[in-house]
Amino acid sequence: MLDRLAKLPFPLILLLSASLHAALIIYGDWHDAHSPLKYTDIDYHVFTDAARFVVRPEESGYAGGWLAKRLGLALGDPYYRSTFRYTPLLALLLTPNVLLHPAWGKLLFTLSDVLISLQLQRLLPVGSSVNYVTLLWTLNPFPLNISTRGSSEALIGLAVMSSLYLLKRGNLIGSGIMLGLATHLKIYPFVYGIATLSWLARDKGWKGWISRQTCLFTAASAGTFFALGAIMYSIWGRPFLDHTYLYHVTRQDHRHNFSPFFYLAYLTYGSSISRLSSIVGFVPQLLLTIGLGAKFGSRDVAGAWAAQTAAFVLLNKVCTSQYFMWYLWFLPLVIPRLRVSRTESVALLILWIGSQACISSPHDSSAAWLAIAFQLEFNGQAVYLRLWVAGLGFVVSNAVVLGRLITLYDWDSQEPRTKVE
Amino acid sequence: MDAAQLLHSLIPPHLYLPEGGRNCSLAPSRGFHRTLSLSPPTSSASARLPQETGRCILQALLFLPPQIFADPYELQQRHTDGRLGATRMWGDVELEAPVSAVDGRGTALLLDLDRDPDREEGERTGAEVEVPLHLRYPRPVGHEQAVESGGQERFALPCPVVFWACDSDDAGRKAPFDGLPPPFTSPYSEGTAFHFLRTQASDPQAAAGAGLPSIEVLVPTGDSSHLPTVELGTTLAVLFAFLYIAYCAWAVPSCPRALRQKAA
């Protein structure tokens, strides 16, 4: 059946994907109305509430930036909704949730998924099959589920893939703008800038890093990021900086997640941790993601971005399954260039999946993360240490997988020449 | 004395209706996500309000210790869905922090259970009501305490105080809710009349020795003696990941000159 799917014309695949998205959105609506266990992600309600507070401000919840006050803008404060830790741009994009229909945001995320598919298909080398795009993204149940449940990751994916697509087309300004937008939406894409500069500077020595092309790209990306930030700050003031950026830098995620840092955060919450722990929580991640970008960006931008993302997620102080989306959209581009045997690919896949979930007895101390997390969250068992050990296993096994993929990746596969301004 | 105990002590016995009490229970018995259920006792007759009562609302007031909280957005969603009455909360509702980072006084939740539109009928049994609650991560304890307690922290969740709040012409009437400590502030105007229904915790869950109906709640707690191991282990895992990936990246051969020239 997979073979048949892979051979269907791509427009038909896109139509099928869009239809599946729509069906899941409709189903989700019905499910939420009839079941106490909701299909829609709690984050979607957070986004919608924030959008509501923007268009229908509460008495003490108006935008507090200098520009809003000067112009008397009747815009509300999205941060009136607690746990909304995103840019006001997201709340603005979802105001039709309040003004038109609550499913608007899900449709927007669905459209993002479909557009990512289109960009992926155009990014594949000439003559390459679209099988990978079809199977790894367009009809992949993971992004289907994530987007139709109302997670906004596809928006970041669209900005990132647009940046890559425009870079490959030689449109440096457009690429920089999209990367700036992606970084505004979520901080981590800034690491792609290093890989991009490495790509633009390839074979030009140190002068390549200060060439017209690199300066143009840097100006476009940084300019977009700071311009968007300035606009948001001027309207919403300090809460924008606090919730969109500073919160993510200083957050202490004490509740369990894949990262082993959770238990450290829980045991030391409110007190200072050792200097070594502070350094370990930040420096390796930054050095690795920047280093991978600098080393491999000049050889293959897509591969470099994928490796950077995987390293960033793996070493982040918080890691949930939504973060996997951040490298999932690169898979159709990188998998065709992996020189790995079927046996090893299966082994690596089992290792990656097994580090998160395995079916075992609740009393089995070797049970992986998801099984133990269930014991903690729903059975109320004091298994913090075991869950932390499973988190260590997650980090170690994912590092092995990423290391092997970096080794097996064909970084120098020849592609059709691309036009560079 | 906390707010729940104080309120319990301030309610004059003559204000309790003889029948129509409520059972309170918490399910499931373990885990971080629970549902508090208020249900009429199966064998009880309906409570009759005194004939002279005016327009009345059946409400429940729940004092939540800092270890457990209600999500106001979730309650609002349930109200919109028609599954829960209107709610009002007092106190700092922090949805993400552990116990050590929130106001030790906890929060208060007022919930509309039912309305009595027909004064002459004067009675309403009320269906079962379910309130979703969530537990915070408790403060970690020392190893000895963790072993002794089986890794669980215990605390008592007071059963809600259930009552009819009725319009009254008696402006001088003093309410038991006046003078309760913050964060709660009485939302009732002067002269509101109250008629209380007795609540009791389901037997297996009743907190022993408590002066007021309450449910014993267990929540898993971290062991602070793990900290050195956790610091070391996390550091080693992160360093392994960093060094291994960095080595793999370093070991990748440079791009062959011929290929570089061809690409250029």
XYZ file of C-alpha atoms in Angstrom:
685
model
C 0.000 0.000 0.000
C 2.884 2.358 0.777
C 4.293 1.663 -2.671
C 0.994 2.570 -4.269
C 0.733 5.723 -2.232
C 4.254 6.739 -3.196
C 3.404 6.402 -6.898
C 0.313 8.576 -6.894
C 0.616 11.989 -8.568
C 1.806 14.565 -6.049
C -1.186 16.925 -6.427
C -3.406 13.993 -5.530
C -1.259 13.283 -2.494
C -1.609 16.902 -1.422
C -5.365 16.715 -1.855
C -5.455 13.522 0.168
C -3.367 15.144 2.907
C -5.581 18.234 3.006
C -8.665 16.016 3.154
C -7.218 13.986 6.009
C -6.432 17.184 7.873
C -9.953 18.476 7.331
C -11.484 15.179 8.407
C -9.437 15.160 11.587
C -10.392 18.755 12.361
C -14.069 17.892 11.965
C -13.631 14.716 13.973
C -11.771 16.623 16.674
C -14.648 19.034 16.977
C -17.143 16.201 17.328
C -14.890 14.303 19.736
C -14.427 17.319 22.000
C -18.181 17.830 22.183
C -18.842 14.230 23.182
C -15.908 13.128 25.293
C -14.368 14.407 28.519
C -10.932 13.506 27.086
C -10.310 16.165 24.479
C -8.722 15.758 21.047
C -7.734 19.404 20.888
C -4.438 20.266 22.521
C -4.629 22.432 25.619
C -2.207 24.853 23.916
C -4.825 25.592 21.260
C -7.150 26.846 23.957
C -4.304 28.966 25.311
C -3.777 30.500 21.854
C -7.518 31.095 21.415
C -7.886 32.661 24.841
C -4.935 34.935 24.116
C -6.506 35.941 20.797
C -9.771 36.644 22.609
C -8.045 38.897 25.095
C -6.465 40.807 22.183
C -9.751 41.553 20.410
C -11.944 41.694 23.528
C -9.704 43.133 26.210
C -10.533 42.694 29.857
C -10.879 45.818 31.955
C -7.302 45.727 33.180
C -5.884 43.853 30.206
C -5.013 46.398 27.540
C -1.767 46.483 25.566
C 0.722 48.523 27.605
C 3.375 49.500 25.051
C 4.204 53.146 24.343
C 2.771 53.035 20.835
C -0.494 51.479 21.981
C -0.894 54.189 24.588
C 0.054 57.013 22.223
C -2.318 55.880 19.510
C -5.001 54.721 21.907
C -5.071 51.279 20.342
C -7.927 49.185 21.631
C -5.823 46.063 21.626
C -5.794 43.716 24.546
C -2.916 41.990 26.240
C -2.558 38.336 25.138
C -0.470 37.707 28.268
C -3.621 38.185 30.316
C -3.960 34.505 29.507
C -1.557 32.778 31.871
C 0.824 30.266 30.254
C 0.716 32.121 26.909
C 4.471 32.255 26.257
C 4.512 33.227 22.620
C 4.755 36.259 20.438
C 1.603 38.415 20.159
C 1.894 37.742 16.428
C 0.553 34.257 17.081
C -2.419 35.647 18.980
C -3.049 38.124 16.150
C -2.908 35.341 13.552
C -5.514 33.438 15.530
C -7.945 36.304 16.120
C -10.250 34.776 13.466
C -10.681 31.952 16.007
C -12.730 34.466 17.952
C -14.126 36.568 15.117
C -14.913 33.843 12.580
C -14.699 30.248 13.746
C -12.739 28.403 16.454
C -11.250 26.033 13.849
C -9.484 28.840 11.971
C -6.140 28.203 13.660
C -6.246 24.502 12.863
C -6.935 25.366 9.217
C -3.956 27.719 9.264
C -1.714 24.984 10.644
C -3.098 22.560 8.064
C -2.295 24.996 5.272
C 1.217 25.288 6.703
C 1.616 21.504 6.570
C 0.523 21.459 2.921
C 2.803 24.340 1.951
C 5.731 22.603 3.668
C 4.967 19.591 1.474
C 5.138 21.770 -1.640
C 8.439 23.302 -0.605
C 9.915 19.927 0.248
C 8.939 18.569 -3.120
C 10.629 21.499 -4.870
C 13.723 21.204 -2.695
C 14.377 17.619 -3.656
C 17.038 17.288 -6.355
C 15.865 17.180 -9.943
C 14.948 13.661 -10.930
C 14.396 12.607 -7.345
C 11.262 10.767 -6.463
C 8.664 12.479 -4.309
C 8.201 9.261 -2.329
C 10.060 10.602 0.646
C 7.971 13.743 0.895
C 4.792 11.735 0.597
C 5.625 9.133 3.161
C 7.709 11.114 5.632
C 5.738 14.316 5.745
C 2.585 14.740 3.669
C 0.863 11.591 4.870
C 2.849 11.196 8.092
C 0.335 10.733 10.930
C 2.528 12.606 13.408
C 2.278 16.083 11.840
C -1.320 15.292 10.842
C -2.133 14.718 14.466
C -0.036 17.573 15.844
C -1.496 20.239 13.526
C -5.114 19.114 13.686
C -4.947 19.058 17.456
C -4.015 22.726 17.292
C -0.274 22.806 17.873
C 1.376 25.711 16.085
C 4.654 23.980 15.208
C 3.781 23.878 11.509
C 3.908 27.684 11.399
C 7.551 27.602 12.454
C 8.138 24.781 9.986
C 6.674 26.864 7.187
C 8.928 29.801 8.020
C 12.003 27.556 8.277
C 11.303 25.634 5.070
C 10.504 28.872 3.257
C 13.863 30.229 4.330
C 15.615 27.121 3.057
C 13.633 27.101 -0.175
C 14.382 30.753 -0.896
C 18.050 30.241 -0.021
C 18.287 27.439 -2.552
C 16.595 29.669 -5.134
C 19.205 32.339 -4.529
C 16.834 34.790 -2.858
C 18.977 35.842 0.099
C 16.753 38.682 1.235
C 13.646 36.515 1.203
C 15.495 33.732 2.965
C 16.766 36.119 5.620
C 13.315 37.563 6.183
C 11.802 34.122 6.675
C 14.577 33.089 9.070
C 14.052 36.291 11.013
C 10.350 35.520 11.191
C 11.015 31.933 12.301
C 13.348 33.178 15.047
C 10.717 35.682 16.157
C 8.182 32.865 16.462
C 10.576 30.538 18.264
C 14.106 31.427 19.333
C 15.969 28.298 18.256
C 16.049 28.889 14.446
C 18.700 31.545 14.973
C 21.273 28.710 14.945
C 20.533 28.145 11.266
C 22.121 31.498 10.563
C 25.578 30.060 11.206
C 25.032 27.197 8.760
C 23.696 29.616 6.172
C 26.646 31.957 6.517
C 28.957 28.958 6.228
C 27.166 27.980 3.033
C 27.430 31.468 1.588
C 31.093 31.719 2.573
C 32.114 28.322 1.187
C 35.425 28.212 -0.653
C 35.968 31.939 -0.119
C 38.112 31.819 3.000
C 37.515 34.227 5.865
C 36.531 36.991 3.448
C 33.522 34.918 2.503
C 32.088 35.551 5.973
C 31.986 39.298 5.350
C 31.014 39.218 1.714
C 28.118 41.098 0.198
C 26.003 37.945 0.260
C 26.570 37.188 3.934
C 25.987 40.793 4.901
C 22.788 40.885 2.865
C 21.483 37.714 4.489
C 22.500 38.802 7.996
C 20.900 42.207 7.538
C 17.675 40.678 6.252
C 17.374 38.056 9.005
C 18.541 40.176 11.923
C 16.648 43.167 10.603
C 13.423 41.197 10.381
C 13.865 39.726 13.846
C 14.554 43.070 15.481
C 11.906 44.906 13.470
C 9.224 42.438 14.506
C 10.467 42.608 18.069
C 10.400 46.387 18.037
C 6.835 46.448 16.736
C 5.638 43.965 19.332
C 7.468 45.786 22.109
C 6.079 49.129 21.060
C 2.532 47.777 21.317
C 2.729 45.306 24.173
C 5.740 46.527 26.103
C 7.833 44.578 28.575
C 5.428 41.603 28.939
C 6.221 40.736 25.308
C 9.926 40.371 26.095
C 9.287 38.585 29.375
C 6.911 35.960 28.070
C 8.177 35.477 24.515
C 11.919 35.361 25.177
C 13.120 35.861 28.744
C 10.791 33.210 30.144
C 12.353 30.597 27.855
C 15.863 31.575 28.889
C 15.216 31.405 32.626
C 12.500 28.760 32.804
C 12.867 25.887 35.221
C 10.881 22.969 33.876
C 10.503 20.915 37.005
C 7.683 18.739 35.682
C 8.742 15.550 34.003
C 9.691 15.567 30.335
C 12.188 13.642 28.199
C 15.087 15.792 29.355
C 16.899 14.530 32.495
C 17.234 18.164 33.581
C 13.666 17.996 34.923
C 14.641 16.186 38.109
C 17.524 18.571 38.735
C 15.105 21.481 38.301
C 12.575 19.873 40.669
C 15.097 19.119 43.424
C 16.609 22.605 43.244
C 13.539 24.676 42.386
C 13.819 28.169 43.732
C 17.423 27.756 44.781
C 20.555 28.186 42.770
C 22.107 25.144 41.182
C 25.822 24.514 41.021
C 27.863 26.475 38.517
C 28.751 23.253 36.724
C 25.075 22.397 36.243
C 24.392 25.895 34.961
C 27.168 25.560 32.434
C 26.218 22.025 31.428
C 22.647 23.110 30.830
C 23.621 25.698 28.294
C 27.143 25.584 26.892
C 27.269 22.097 25.289
C 23.979 22.724 23.484
C 25.102 26.078 22.138
C 28.591 24.919 21.155
C 27.326 21.811 19.422
C 24.554 23.451 17.430
C 26.777 26.299 16.316
C 29.703 23.966 15.634
C 27.603 21.624 13.497
C 26.323 24.571 11.520
C 29.786 26.012 10.953
C 31.276 22.644 9.944
C 28.534 21.279 7.700
C 26.703 24.369 6.486
C 29.220 24.837 3.698
C 28.566 21.328 2.416
C 24.821 20.825 2.761
C 22.530 23.396 4.309
C 19.519 21.118 4.798
C 21.634 18.427 6.430
C 23.329 21.002 8.646
C 20.013 22.498 9.744
C 18.656 19.017 10.509
C 21.726 18.059 12.539
C 21.673 21.372 14.407
C 17.992 20.922 15.269
C 18.428 17.363 16.478
C 21.371 18.388 18.677
C 19.444 21.364 20.041
C 16.393 19.262 20.935
C 18.471 16.453 22.402
C 20.406 18.729 24.785
C 17.581 21.143 25.599
C 16.601 21.506 29.244
C 13.065 20.620 28.315
C 12.027 18.182 25.615
C 8.547 17.057 24.679
C 7.374 15.088 21.664
C 6.211 18.280 19.929
C 9.875 19.241 19.588
C 10.446 16.262 17.274
C 8.471 18.157 14.653
C 11.347 20.606 14.472
C 13.528 18.073 12.616
C 10.759 15.940 11.141
C 10.238 18.357 8.253
C 13.885 17.920 7.234
C 13.656 14.130 6.942
C 12.464 13.988 3.318
C 15.551 16.016 2.370
C 18.146 14.163 4.423
C 17.024 10.551 4.267
C 17.784 10.189 0.537
C 21.404 11.110 1.370
C 21.907 8.677 4.216
C 24.298 5.891 3.255
C 23.075 3.412 5.833
C 22.307 -0.255 5.570
C 18.776 -1.452 6.112
C 19.877 -3.348 9.216
C 21.501 -0.352 10.810
C 18.633 1.963 9.874
C 16.178 -0.386 11.561
C 18.444 -0.646 14.592
C 18.752 3.138 14.878
C 14.986 3.564 14.498
C 14.352 0.986 17.210
C 16.879 2.723 19.436
C 15.192 6.112 18.896
C 11.690 4.799 19.507
C 12.771 2.497 22.309
C 14.349 5.358 24.246
C 10.882 6.871 24.571
C 8.480 3.976 24.808
C 8.558 0.317 25.388
C 5.950 -2.149 26.394
C 6.945 -3.708 29.638
C 5.736 -4.555 33.064
C 5.307 -1.533 35.315
C 7.651 -3.298 37.723
C 10.387 -3.654 35.137
C 13.114 -1.221 36.068
C 14.305 -1.110 32.497
C 10.997 0.260 31.173
C 11.584 3.340 29.057
C 10.435 6.853 29.551
C 6.754 6.834 28.566
C 5.917 3.785 30.626
C 7.551 5.232 33.738
C 6.038 8.682 33.152
C 2.617 7.041 33.137
C 3.366 5.463 36.519
C 4.249 8.876 37.911
C 1.545 11.028 36.386
C -1.443 8.707 36.491
C -0.577 6.064 39.096
C 1.066 8.521 41.491
C 4.114 6.332 42.115
C 7.269 8.016 43.354
C 9.397 6.980 40.372
C 11.235 10.262 39.849
C 14.673 8.651 39.956
C 13.708 5.894 37.517
C 12.193 8.471 35.198
C 15.372 10.507 35.391
C 17.424 7.397 34.507
C 15.127 6.863 31.516
C 15.835 10.480 30.578
C 19.553 9.735 30.659
C 18.865 6.805 28.364
C 16.979 9.132 26.040
C 19.922 11.544 25.823
C 22.537 8.834 25.354
C 20.592 6.840 22.762
C 19.593 9.916 20.789
C 23.211 11.046 20.809
C 24.260 7.678 19.398
C 21.600 7.894 16.695
C 22.543 11.458 15.749
C 26.255 10.695 15.789
C 25.809 7.726 13.490
C 23.577 9.657 11.104
C 26.146 12.450 10.903
C 28.796 9.845 10.066
C 26.644 8.093 7.457
C 25.296 11.210 5.764
C 26.575 12.025 2.291
C 27.506 15.642 2.877
C 28.813 16.151 -0.624
C 26.117 14.706 -2.842
C 26.008 16.739 -6.034
C 22.908 18.803 -6.711
C 21.886 20.912 -9.665
C 23.598 24.282 -9.461
C 21.538 26.987 -7.770
C 21.503 30.652 -8.641
C 23.019 32.950 -6.021
C 22.501 36.696 -6.125
C -6.618 27.831 61.876
C -7.070 27.722 58.120
C -10.047 29.131 56.232
C -11.918 25.828 55.877
C -11.644 25.015 59.570
C -12.599 28.559 60.527
C -15.681 28.513 58.317
C -16.710 25.140 59.694
C -16.445 26.510 63.222
C -18.418 29.667 62.356
C -21.477 27.927 60.905
C -24.186 27.848 63.579
C -25.715 24.374 63.920
C -29.239 25.701 63.388
C -28.322 26.778 59.872
C -27.791 23.190 58.775
C -30.732 21.645 56.980
C -31.686 18.277 58.427
C -31.508 16.470 55.104
C -30.058 16.724 51.616
C -26.393 16.495 52.498
C -23.643 15.686 50.099
C -20.934 13.073 49.755
C -17.549 14.235 48.561
C -14.982 11.964 47.013
C -11.826 12.252 44.952
C -11.033 9.969 42.041
C -8.810 8.406 41.019
C -7.106 7.779 44.324
C -3.641 8.324 42.841
C -1.997 10.483 40.226
C -1.639 14.170 39.501
C -5.063 14.645 37.942
C -8.156 14.079 40.058
C -11.854 14.783 39.982
C -13.689 15.937 43.070
C -17.240 14.622 43.050
C -20.115 16.012 45.048
C -23.119 13.773 45.069
C -26.313 13.554 47.067
C -26.436 10.583 49.470
C -28.509 7.814 47.853
C -30.837 7.363 50.769
C -31.408 10.958 51.688
C -34.613 12.796 51.135
C -34.444 16.136 49.423
C -33.686 19.138 51.536
C -36.558 21.507 51.980
C -35.808 25.137 52.317
C -37.786 27.113 54.833
C -40.938 28.600 53.306
C -39.884 32.155 53.903
C -36.728 31.902 51.790
C -36.421 34.165 48.806
C -34.628 33.459 45.570
C -31.849 30.986 46.271
C -28.736 29.588 44.642
C -27.183 26.272 45.617
C -23.426 26.722 45.840
C -20.309 24.994 47.044
C -17.237 26.675 48.467
C -14.031 24.723 48.217
C -10.805 25.710 49.973
C -7.871 24.239 48.101
C -4.550 23.912 49.918
C -1.484 24.920 47.882
C -0.764 21.301 46.948
C -3.819 21.114 44.695
C -5.422 23.563 42.304
C -8.205 24.050 39.799
C -7.517 25.416 36.329
C -9.894 28.366 35.845
C -9.725 27.999 32.074
C -10.689 24.349 32.298
C -13.581 25.209 34.597
C -14.705 27.924 32.204
C -14.577 25.447 29.306
C -16.706 22.992 31.261
C -19.155 25.740 32.075
C -19.355 26.638 28.384
C -19.966 22.960 27.588
C -22.801 22.894 30.104
C -21.022 20.383 32.328
C -20.362 22.673 35.269
C -21.941 25.687 36.881
C -20.370 29.113 36.987
C -17.248 29.426 39.102
C -15.290 32.118 40.865
C -11.812 31.809 42.298
C -9.738 33.645 44.839
C -6.013 33.502 45.333
C -3.028 33.193 43.090
C -3.879 30.587 40.470
C -0.490 29.541 39.196
C -0.874 26.671 36.744
C 2.720 25.518 36.433
C 4.715 26.043 39.626
C 5.463 23.493 42.367
C 4.205 23.894 45.917
C 7.357 25.701 47.021
C 6.657 28.557 44.589
C 3.018 29.369 45.328
C 1.086 31.178 48.047
C 0.896 28.897 51.070
C -2.690 29.988 51.740
C -3.918 28.157 48.666
C -7.001 29.178 46.720
C -10.751 29.242 47.140
C -13.299 28.136 44.555
C -16.983 29.016 44.602
C -19.144 26.897 42.341
C -22.810 27.239 41.384
C -24.370 23.823 41.794
C -27.944 24.586 40.926
C -30.528 27.243 40.928
C -33.967 27.161 42.385
C -36.148 29.151 40.026
C -39.350 28.138 41.794
C -39.399 29.373 45.336
C -42.572 27.510 46.183
C -41.066 24.200 45.255
C -38.296 24.950 47.684
C -36.266 21.898 47.123
C -33.657 20.680 44.723
C -31.677 17.497 45.100
C -28.983 18.433 42.608
C -27.171 16.049 40.337
C -23.607 14.859 40.900
C -21.053 17.571 40.223
C -17.490 16.915 39.152
C -14.652 19.397 39.528
C -11.303 18.614 37.854
C -8.313 19.249 40.096
C -4.569 18.934 39.580
C -1.720 18.355 41.986
C 1.512 20.280 42.136
C 4.900 18.725 42.616
C 5.409 18.788 46.406
C 8.566 19.900 48.162
C 11.228 17.167 48.002
C 11.909 15.479 51.325
C 14.947 13.887 52.885
C 15.733 10.244 52.286
C 14.576 9.003 55.675
C 11.258 10.747 55.376
C 10.846 9.513 51.815
C 11.414 5.921 52.898
C 9.160 6.241 55.914
C 6.323 7.761 53.900
C 6.705 5.424 50.947
C 7.651 8.382 48.779
C 4.256 10.016 49.316
C 3.261 13.299 50.889
C -0.089 13.381 52.634
C -2.371 16.329 53.023
C -6.036 16.862 53.775
C -8.396 18.311 51.169
C -11.423 19.782 52.988
C -14.752 18.759 51.539
C -16.637 21.658 49.997
C -19.079 23.584 52.115
C -22.451 23.278 50.370
C -25.195 25.785 51.015
C -28.150 27.679 49.701
C -27.517 31.427 49.451
C -30.875 33.199 49.526
C -32.109 36.756 49.149
C -33.336 38.083 52.419
C -34.783 41.288 53.839
C -32.850 40.909 57.063
C -30.110 43.458 56.535
C -28.556 42.863 59.924
C -27.894 39.188 59.382
C -24.215 38.279 59.824
C -22.841 35.642 57.485
C -20.340 32.953 58.442
C -18.299 33.966 55.374
C -17.558 37.408 56.741
C -14.146 37.648 58.307
C -12.599 34.604 56.620
C -8.914 35.162 55.955
C -7.529 36.126 52.550
C -7.377 35.291 49.778
C -11.110 34.686 50.109
C -13.387 37.706 50.368
C -17.097 37.245 50.819
C -19.011 37.968 47.592
C -22.343 38.171 49.398
C -24.262 41.317 50.141
C -25.456 42.084 53.629
C -28.447 40.188 54.747
C -27.990 37.152 52.503
C -29.460 34.133 54.221
C -27.641 30.811 54.185
C -28.853 27.274 54.677
C -26.091 24.681 54.864
C -26.081 21.069 53.792
C -23.841 18.636 55.615
C -21.042 17.080 53.610
C -19.109 13.974 54.397
C -16.125 12.331 52.798
C -16.520 8.852 51.372
C -15.354 6.453 54.079
C -12.149 5.042 52.554
C -10.908 8.529 51.785
C -11.811 10.373 54.946
C -8.841 12.025 56.581
C -8.437 10.584 60.061
C -8.653 12.900 63.012
C -9.732 15.925 61.037
C -12.223 18.252 62.721
C -14.068 18.832 59.486
C -14.962 16.549 56.592
C -11.874 16.136 54.471
C -10.202 13.687 52.124
C -6.700 12.382 52.577
C -4.660 12.931 49.436
C -1.342 11.311 48.578
C 1.091 12.786 46.074
C 4.512 11.369 45.124
C 7.432 13.392 46.373
C 11.030 13.673 45.268
C 13.956 12.600 47.428
C 16.447 15.390 48.019
C 19.204 12.853 48.726
C 19.165 12.092 45.008
C 20.539 15.526 44.165
C 24.272 14.705 44.020
C 23.601 11.649 41.857
C 21.254 13.567 39.606
C 23.724 16.398 39.142
C 26.561 14.041 38.340
C 24.524 11.752 36.111
C 22.966 14.582 34.132
C 26.351 16.209 33.652
C 27.937 12.965 32.453
C 25.083 12.191 30.047
C 25.178 15.658 28.535
C 28.967 15.596 28.247
C 28.852 12.150 26.628
C 26.273 13.354 24.112
C 28.283 16.478 23.370
C 31.624 14.710 23.021
C 30.281 11.794 20.997
C 28.430 13.957 18.507
C 31.347 16.382 18.298
C 33.713 13.466 17.638
C 31.459 12.041 14.924
C 31.276 15.464 13.285
C 35.046 15.959 13.532
C 35.660 12.511 12.037
C 33.692 13.266 8.881
C 36.274 13.667 6.119
C 36.628 17.081 4.522
C 34.991 17.679 1.211
C 37.305 16.324 -1.549
C 39.010 19.139 -3.461
C 37.670 17.882 -6.789
C 34.127 18.088 -5.548
C 34.673 21.571 -4.100
C 36.041 22.810 -7.400
C 33.176 21.245 -9.291
C 30.641 22.871 -6.977
C 32.319 26.240 -7.315
